[in-house]
Short mmCIF file of N, CA, C and O in Angstrom, two decimals:
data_model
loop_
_atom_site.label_atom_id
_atom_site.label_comp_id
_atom_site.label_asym_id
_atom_site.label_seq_id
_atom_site.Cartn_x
_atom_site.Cartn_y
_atom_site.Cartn_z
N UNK A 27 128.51 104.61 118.67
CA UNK A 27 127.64 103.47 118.69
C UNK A 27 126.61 103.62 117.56
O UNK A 27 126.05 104.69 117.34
N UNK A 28 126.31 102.23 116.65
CA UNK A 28 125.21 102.35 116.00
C UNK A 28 124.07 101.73 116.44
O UNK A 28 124.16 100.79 117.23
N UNK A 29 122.57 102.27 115.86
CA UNK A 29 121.91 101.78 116.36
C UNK A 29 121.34 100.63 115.33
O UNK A 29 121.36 101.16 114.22
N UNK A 30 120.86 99.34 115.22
CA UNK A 30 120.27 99.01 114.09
C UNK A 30 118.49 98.49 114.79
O UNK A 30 118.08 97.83 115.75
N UNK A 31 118.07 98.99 114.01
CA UNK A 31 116.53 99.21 113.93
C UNK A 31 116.00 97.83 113.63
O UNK A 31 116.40 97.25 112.62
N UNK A 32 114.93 97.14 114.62
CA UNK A 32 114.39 95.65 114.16
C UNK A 32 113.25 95.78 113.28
O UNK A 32 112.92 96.95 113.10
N UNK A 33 112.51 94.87 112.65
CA UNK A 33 111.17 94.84 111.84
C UNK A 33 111.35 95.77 110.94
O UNK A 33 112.17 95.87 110.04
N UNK A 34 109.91 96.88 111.50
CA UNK A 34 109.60 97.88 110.55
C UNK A 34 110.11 98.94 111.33
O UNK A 34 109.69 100.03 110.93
N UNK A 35 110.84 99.00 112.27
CA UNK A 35 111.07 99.86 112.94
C UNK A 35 112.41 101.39 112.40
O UNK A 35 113.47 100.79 112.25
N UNK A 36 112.58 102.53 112.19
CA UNK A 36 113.20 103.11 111.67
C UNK A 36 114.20 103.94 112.59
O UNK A 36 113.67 104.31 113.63
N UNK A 37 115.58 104.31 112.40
CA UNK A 37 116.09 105.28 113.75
C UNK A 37 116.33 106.15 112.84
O UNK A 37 116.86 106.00 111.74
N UNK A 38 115.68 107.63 113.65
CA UNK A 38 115.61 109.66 112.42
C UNK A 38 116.47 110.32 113.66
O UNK A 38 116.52 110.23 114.88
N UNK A 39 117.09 111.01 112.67
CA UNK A 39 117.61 112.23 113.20
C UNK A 39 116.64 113.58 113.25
O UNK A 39 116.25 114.04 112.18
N UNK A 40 116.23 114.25 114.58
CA UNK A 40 115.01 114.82 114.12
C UNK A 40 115.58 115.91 114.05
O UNK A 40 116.43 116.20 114.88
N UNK A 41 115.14 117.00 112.78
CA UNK A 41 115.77 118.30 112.10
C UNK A 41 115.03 119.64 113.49
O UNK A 41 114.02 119.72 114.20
N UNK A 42 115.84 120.15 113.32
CA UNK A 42 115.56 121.17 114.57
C UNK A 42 114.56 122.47 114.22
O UNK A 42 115.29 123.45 114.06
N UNK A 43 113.38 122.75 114.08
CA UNK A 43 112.53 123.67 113.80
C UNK A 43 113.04 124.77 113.82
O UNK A 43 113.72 125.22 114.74
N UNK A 44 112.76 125.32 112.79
CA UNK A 44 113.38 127.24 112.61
C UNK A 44 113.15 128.25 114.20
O UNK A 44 112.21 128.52 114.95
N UNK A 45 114.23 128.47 114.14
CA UNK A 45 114.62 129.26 115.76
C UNK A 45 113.46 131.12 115.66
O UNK A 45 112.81 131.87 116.38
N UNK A 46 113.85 130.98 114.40
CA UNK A 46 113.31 132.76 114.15
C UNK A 46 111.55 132.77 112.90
O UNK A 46 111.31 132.09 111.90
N UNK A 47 111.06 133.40 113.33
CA UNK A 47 109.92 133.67 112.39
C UNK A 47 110.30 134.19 110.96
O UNK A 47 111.43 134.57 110.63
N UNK A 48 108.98 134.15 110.02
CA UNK A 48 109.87 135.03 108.73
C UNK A 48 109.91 136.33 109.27
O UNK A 48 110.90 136.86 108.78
N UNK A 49 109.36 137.08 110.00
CA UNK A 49 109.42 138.58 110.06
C UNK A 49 110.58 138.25 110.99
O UNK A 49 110.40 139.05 111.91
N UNK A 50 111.84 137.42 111.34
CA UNK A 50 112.59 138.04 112.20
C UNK A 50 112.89 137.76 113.57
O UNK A 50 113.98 137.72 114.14
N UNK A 51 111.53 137.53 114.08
CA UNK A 51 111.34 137.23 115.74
C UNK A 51 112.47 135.77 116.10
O UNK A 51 112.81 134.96 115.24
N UNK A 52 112.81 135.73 117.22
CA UNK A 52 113.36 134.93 117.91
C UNK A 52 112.75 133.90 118.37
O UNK A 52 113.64 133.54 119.14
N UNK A 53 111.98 133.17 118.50
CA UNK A 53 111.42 132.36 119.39
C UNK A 53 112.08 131.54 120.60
O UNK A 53 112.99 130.82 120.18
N UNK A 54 111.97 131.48 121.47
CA UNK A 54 112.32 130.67 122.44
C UNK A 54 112.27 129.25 122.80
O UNK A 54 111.10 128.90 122.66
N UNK A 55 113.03 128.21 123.21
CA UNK A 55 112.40 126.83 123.29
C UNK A 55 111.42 126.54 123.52
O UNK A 55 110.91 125.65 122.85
N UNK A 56 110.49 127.34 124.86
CA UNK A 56 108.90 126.76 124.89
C UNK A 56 108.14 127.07 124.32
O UNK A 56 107.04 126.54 124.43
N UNK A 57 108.48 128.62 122.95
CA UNK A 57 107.65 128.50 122.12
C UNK A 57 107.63 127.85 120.97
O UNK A 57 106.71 128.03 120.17
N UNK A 58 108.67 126.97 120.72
CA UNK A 58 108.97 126.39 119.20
C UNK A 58 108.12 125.17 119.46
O UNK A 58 107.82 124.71 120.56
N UNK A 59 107.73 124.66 118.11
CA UNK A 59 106.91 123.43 117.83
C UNK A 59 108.24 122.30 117.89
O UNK A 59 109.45 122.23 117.69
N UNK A 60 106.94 121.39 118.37
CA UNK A 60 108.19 120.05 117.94
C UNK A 60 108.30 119.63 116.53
O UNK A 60 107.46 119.90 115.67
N UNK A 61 109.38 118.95 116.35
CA UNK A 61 109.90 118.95 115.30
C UNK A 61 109.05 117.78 114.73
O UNK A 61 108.63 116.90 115.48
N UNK A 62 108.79 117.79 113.29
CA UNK A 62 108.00 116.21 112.59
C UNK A 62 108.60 116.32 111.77
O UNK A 62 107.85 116.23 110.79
N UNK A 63 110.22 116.56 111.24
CA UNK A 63 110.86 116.60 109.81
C UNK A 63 112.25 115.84 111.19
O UNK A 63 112.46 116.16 112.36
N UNK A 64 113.02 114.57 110.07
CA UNK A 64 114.20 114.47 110.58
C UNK A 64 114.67 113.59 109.13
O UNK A 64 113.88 113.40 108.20
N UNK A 65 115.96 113.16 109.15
CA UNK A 65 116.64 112.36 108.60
C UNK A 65 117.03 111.06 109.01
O UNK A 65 117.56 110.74 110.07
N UNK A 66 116.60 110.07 107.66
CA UNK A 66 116.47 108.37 108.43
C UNK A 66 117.80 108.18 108.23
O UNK A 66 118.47 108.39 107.22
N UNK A 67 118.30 107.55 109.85
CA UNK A 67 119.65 106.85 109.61
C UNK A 67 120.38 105.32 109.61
O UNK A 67 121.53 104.90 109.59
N UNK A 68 118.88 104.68 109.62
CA UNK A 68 119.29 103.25 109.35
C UNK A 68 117.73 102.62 109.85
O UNK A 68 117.16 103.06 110.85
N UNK A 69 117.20 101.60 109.05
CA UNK A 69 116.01 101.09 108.71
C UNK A 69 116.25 99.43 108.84
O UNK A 69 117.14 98.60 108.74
N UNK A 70 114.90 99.54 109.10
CA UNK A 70 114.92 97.70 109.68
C UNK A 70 114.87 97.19 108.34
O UNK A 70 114.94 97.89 107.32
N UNK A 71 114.72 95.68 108.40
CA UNK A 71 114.82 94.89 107.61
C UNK A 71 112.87 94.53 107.36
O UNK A 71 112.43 93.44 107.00
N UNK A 72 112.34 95.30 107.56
CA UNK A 72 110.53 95.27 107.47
C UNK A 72 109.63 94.39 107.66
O UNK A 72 109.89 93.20 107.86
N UNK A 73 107.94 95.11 107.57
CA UNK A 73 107.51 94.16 108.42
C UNK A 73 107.17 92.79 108.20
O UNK A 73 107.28 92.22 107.11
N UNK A 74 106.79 92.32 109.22
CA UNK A 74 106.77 90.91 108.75
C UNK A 74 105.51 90.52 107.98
O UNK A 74 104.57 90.92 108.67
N UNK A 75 105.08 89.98 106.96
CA UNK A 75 103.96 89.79 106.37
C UNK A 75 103.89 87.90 106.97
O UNK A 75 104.69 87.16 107.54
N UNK A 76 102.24 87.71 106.37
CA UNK A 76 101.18 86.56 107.05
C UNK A 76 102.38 85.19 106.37
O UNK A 76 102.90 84.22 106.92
N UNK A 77 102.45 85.68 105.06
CA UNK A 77 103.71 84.38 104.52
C UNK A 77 105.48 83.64 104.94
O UNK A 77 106.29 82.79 104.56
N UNK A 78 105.23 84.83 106.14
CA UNK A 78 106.54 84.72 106.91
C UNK A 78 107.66 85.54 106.40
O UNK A 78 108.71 85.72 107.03
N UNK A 79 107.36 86.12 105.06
CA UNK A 79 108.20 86.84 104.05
C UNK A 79 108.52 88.28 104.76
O UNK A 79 108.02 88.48 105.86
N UNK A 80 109.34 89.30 104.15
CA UNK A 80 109.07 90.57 104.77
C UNK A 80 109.01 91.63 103.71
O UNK A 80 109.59 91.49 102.63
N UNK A 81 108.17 92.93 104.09
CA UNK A 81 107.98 93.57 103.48
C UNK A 81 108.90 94.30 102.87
O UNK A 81 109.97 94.21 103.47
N UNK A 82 108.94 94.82 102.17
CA UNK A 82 110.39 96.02 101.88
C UNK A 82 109.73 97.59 102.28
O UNK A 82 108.75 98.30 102.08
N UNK A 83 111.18 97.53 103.08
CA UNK A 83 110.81 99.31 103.77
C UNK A 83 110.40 100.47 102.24
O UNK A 83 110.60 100.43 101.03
N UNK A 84 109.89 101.19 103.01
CA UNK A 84 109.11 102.19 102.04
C UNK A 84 110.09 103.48 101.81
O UNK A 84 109.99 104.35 100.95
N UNK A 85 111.54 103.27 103.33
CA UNK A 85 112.12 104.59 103.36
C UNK A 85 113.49 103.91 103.05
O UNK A 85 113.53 102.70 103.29
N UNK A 86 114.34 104.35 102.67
CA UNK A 86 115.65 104.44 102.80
C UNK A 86 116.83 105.35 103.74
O UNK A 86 116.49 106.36 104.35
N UNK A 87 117.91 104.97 103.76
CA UNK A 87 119.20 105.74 104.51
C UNK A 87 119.30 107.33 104.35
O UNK A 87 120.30 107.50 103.65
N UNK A 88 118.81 108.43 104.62
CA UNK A 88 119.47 109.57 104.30
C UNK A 88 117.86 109.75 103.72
O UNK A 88 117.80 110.95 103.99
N UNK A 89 116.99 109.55 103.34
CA UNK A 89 115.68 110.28 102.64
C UNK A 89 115.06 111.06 104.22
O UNK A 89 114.93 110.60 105.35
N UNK A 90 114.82 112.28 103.70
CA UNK A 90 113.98 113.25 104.58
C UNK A 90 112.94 113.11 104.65
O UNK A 90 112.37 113.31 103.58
N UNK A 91 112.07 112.74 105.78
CA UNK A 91 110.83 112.76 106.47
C UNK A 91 110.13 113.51 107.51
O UNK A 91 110.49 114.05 108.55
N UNK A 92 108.80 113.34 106.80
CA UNK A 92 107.59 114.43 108.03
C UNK A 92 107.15 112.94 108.84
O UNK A 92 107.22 111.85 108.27
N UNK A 93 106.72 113.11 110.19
CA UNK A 93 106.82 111.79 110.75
C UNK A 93 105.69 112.72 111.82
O UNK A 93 105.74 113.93 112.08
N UNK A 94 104.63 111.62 112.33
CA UNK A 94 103.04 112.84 112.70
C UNK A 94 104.16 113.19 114.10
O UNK A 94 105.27 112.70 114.31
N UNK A 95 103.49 114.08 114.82
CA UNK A 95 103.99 114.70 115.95
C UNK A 95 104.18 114.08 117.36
O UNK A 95 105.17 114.51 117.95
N UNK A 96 103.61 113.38 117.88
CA UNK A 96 104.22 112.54 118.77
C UNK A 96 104.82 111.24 118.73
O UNK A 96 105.30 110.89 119.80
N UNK A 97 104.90 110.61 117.98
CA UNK A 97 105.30 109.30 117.44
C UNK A 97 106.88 108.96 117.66
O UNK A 97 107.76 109.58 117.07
N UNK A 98 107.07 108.19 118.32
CA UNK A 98 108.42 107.31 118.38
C UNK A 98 108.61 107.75 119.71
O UNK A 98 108.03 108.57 120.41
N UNK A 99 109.70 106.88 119.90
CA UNK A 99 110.68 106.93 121.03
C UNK A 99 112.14 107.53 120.91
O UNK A 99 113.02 107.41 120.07
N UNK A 100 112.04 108.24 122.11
CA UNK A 100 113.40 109.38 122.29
C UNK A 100 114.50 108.22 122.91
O UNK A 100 114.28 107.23 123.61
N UNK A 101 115.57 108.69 122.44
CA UNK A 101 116.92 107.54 122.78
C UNK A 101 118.18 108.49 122.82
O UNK A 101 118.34 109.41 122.02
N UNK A 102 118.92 108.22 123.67
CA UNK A 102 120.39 109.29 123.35
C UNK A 102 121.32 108.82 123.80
O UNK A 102 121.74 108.65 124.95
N UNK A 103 121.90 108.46 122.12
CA UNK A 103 123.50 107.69 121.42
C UNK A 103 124.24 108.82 121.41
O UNK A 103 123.97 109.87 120.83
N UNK A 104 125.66 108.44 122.43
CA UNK A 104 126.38 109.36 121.99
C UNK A 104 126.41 110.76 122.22
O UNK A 104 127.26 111.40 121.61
N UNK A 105 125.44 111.50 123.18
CA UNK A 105 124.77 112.73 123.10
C UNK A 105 124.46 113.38 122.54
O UNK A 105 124.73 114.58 122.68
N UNK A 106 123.47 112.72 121.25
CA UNK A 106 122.87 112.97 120.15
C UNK A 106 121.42 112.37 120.58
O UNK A 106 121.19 111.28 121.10
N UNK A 107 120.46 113.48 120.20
CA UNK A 107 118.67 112.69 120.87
C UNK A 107 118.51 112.18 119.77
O UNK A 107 119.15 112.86 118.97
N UNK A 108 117.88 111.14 119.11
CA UNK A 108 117.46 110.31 118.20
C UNK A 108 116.20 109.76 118.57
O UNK A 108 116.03 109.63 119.78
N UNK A 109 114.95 109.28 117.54
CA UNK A 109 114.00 108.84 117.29
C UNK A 109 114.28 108.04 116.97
O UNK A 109 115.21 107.93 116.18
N UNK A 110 113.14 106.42 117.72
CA UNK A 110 113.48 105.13 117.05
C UNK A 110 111.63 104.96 116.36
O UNK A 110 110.75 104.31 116.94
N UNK A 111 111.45 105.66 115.16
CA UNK A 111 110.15 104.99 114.74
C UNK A 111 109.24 103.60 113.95
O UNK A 111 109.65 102.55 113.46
N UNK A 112 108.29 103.99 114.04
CA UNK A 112 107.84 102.61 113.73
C UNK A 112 107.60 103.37 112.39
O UNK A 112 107.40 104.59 112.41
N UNK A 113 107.61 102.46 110.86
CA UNK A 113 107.74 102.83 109.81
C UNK A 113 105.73 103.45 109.45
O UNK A 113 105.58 104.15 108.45
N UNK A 114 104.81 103.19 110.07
CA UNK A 114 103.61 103.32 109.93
C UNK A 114 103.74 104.97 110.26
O UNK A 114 103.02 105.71 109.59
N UNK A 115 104.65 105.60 111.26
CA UNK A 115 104.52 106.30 111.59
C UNK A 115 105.01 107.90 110.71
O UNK A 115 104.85 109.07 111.08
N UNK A 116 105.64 107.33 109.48
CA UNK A 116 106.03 108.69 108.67
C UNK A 116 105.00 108.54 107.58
O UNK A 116 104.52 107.63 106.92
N UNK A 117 104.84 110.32 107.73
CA UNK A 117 103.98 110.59 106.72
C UNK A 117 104.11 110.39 105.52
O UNK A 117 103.40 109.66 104.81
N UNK A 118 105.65 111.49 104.99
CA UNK A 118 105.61 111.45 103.36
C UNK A 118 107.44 111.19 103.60
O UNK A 118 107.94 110.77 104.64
N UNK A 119 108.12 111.55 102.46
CA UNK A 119 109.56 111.58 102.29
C UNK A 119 109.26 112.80 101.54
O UNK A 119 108.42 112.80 100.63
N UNK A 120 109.99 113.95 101.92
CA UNK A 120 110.24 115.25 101.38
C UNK A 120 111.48 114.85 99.86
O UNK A 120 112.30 113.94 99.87
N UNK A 121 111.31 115.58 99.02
CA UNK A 121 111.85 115.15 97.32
C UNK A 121 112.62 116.64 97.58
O UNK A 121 113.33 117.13 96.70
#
C-alpha cells in the first residue's frame, strides 16, 4: 500500500538510531533516543497559500531529514512504522 500525503503534509521513513556507543557499548531499547533522522517517501502537493495557489514543498522523494523529536504521527503500512509529518515540522535536509 502507498501512502499519499495531503497539503503540506510529508510520509518519512524514520532511520533507526545507532544500537552501540562509539566506545562499543550496546544500548538497549529503553535506553536509545528516539529517532529525528528518517527518509521522505512521498510529499504532498503543499501548503495552501491566501491566493488559493500552493506552495512548493521545500523537501523532495528520498532527501534525508532531522525532523524535531516528537512531531508527527505514527502509522503502520504493511508492517513498516512510518511518520506522517507536517512539512513545518523538519528541521534541515542532511546533504
Amino acid at each position: 500500500m502507498r501512502l499519499v500525503p495531503l497539503g503540506e503534509k510529508v510520509v518519512v521513513r524514520p532511520i533507526d538510531p545507532e544500537s552501540r556507543t562509539a566506545g562499543g557499548i550496546v544500548l538497549p531499547d529503553t535506553a536509545r533516543e528516539k529517532s529525528q533522522q528518517g527518509r521522505v517517501l512521498s510529499v504532498g502537493d503543499g501548503r495552501p497559500l491566501p491566493d488559493g495557489t500552493r506552495a512548493k514543498p521545500q523537501v523532495s522523494e528520498g532527501d534525508r531529514i532531522l525532523f524535531e523529536r516528537y512531531a508527527g504521527t505514527k502509522v503502520v503500512v504493511d508492517n513498516e512504522e512510518l511518520l506522517i509529518l507536517s512539512e513545518r515540522d523538519i528541521l534541515a535536509v542532511v546533504a
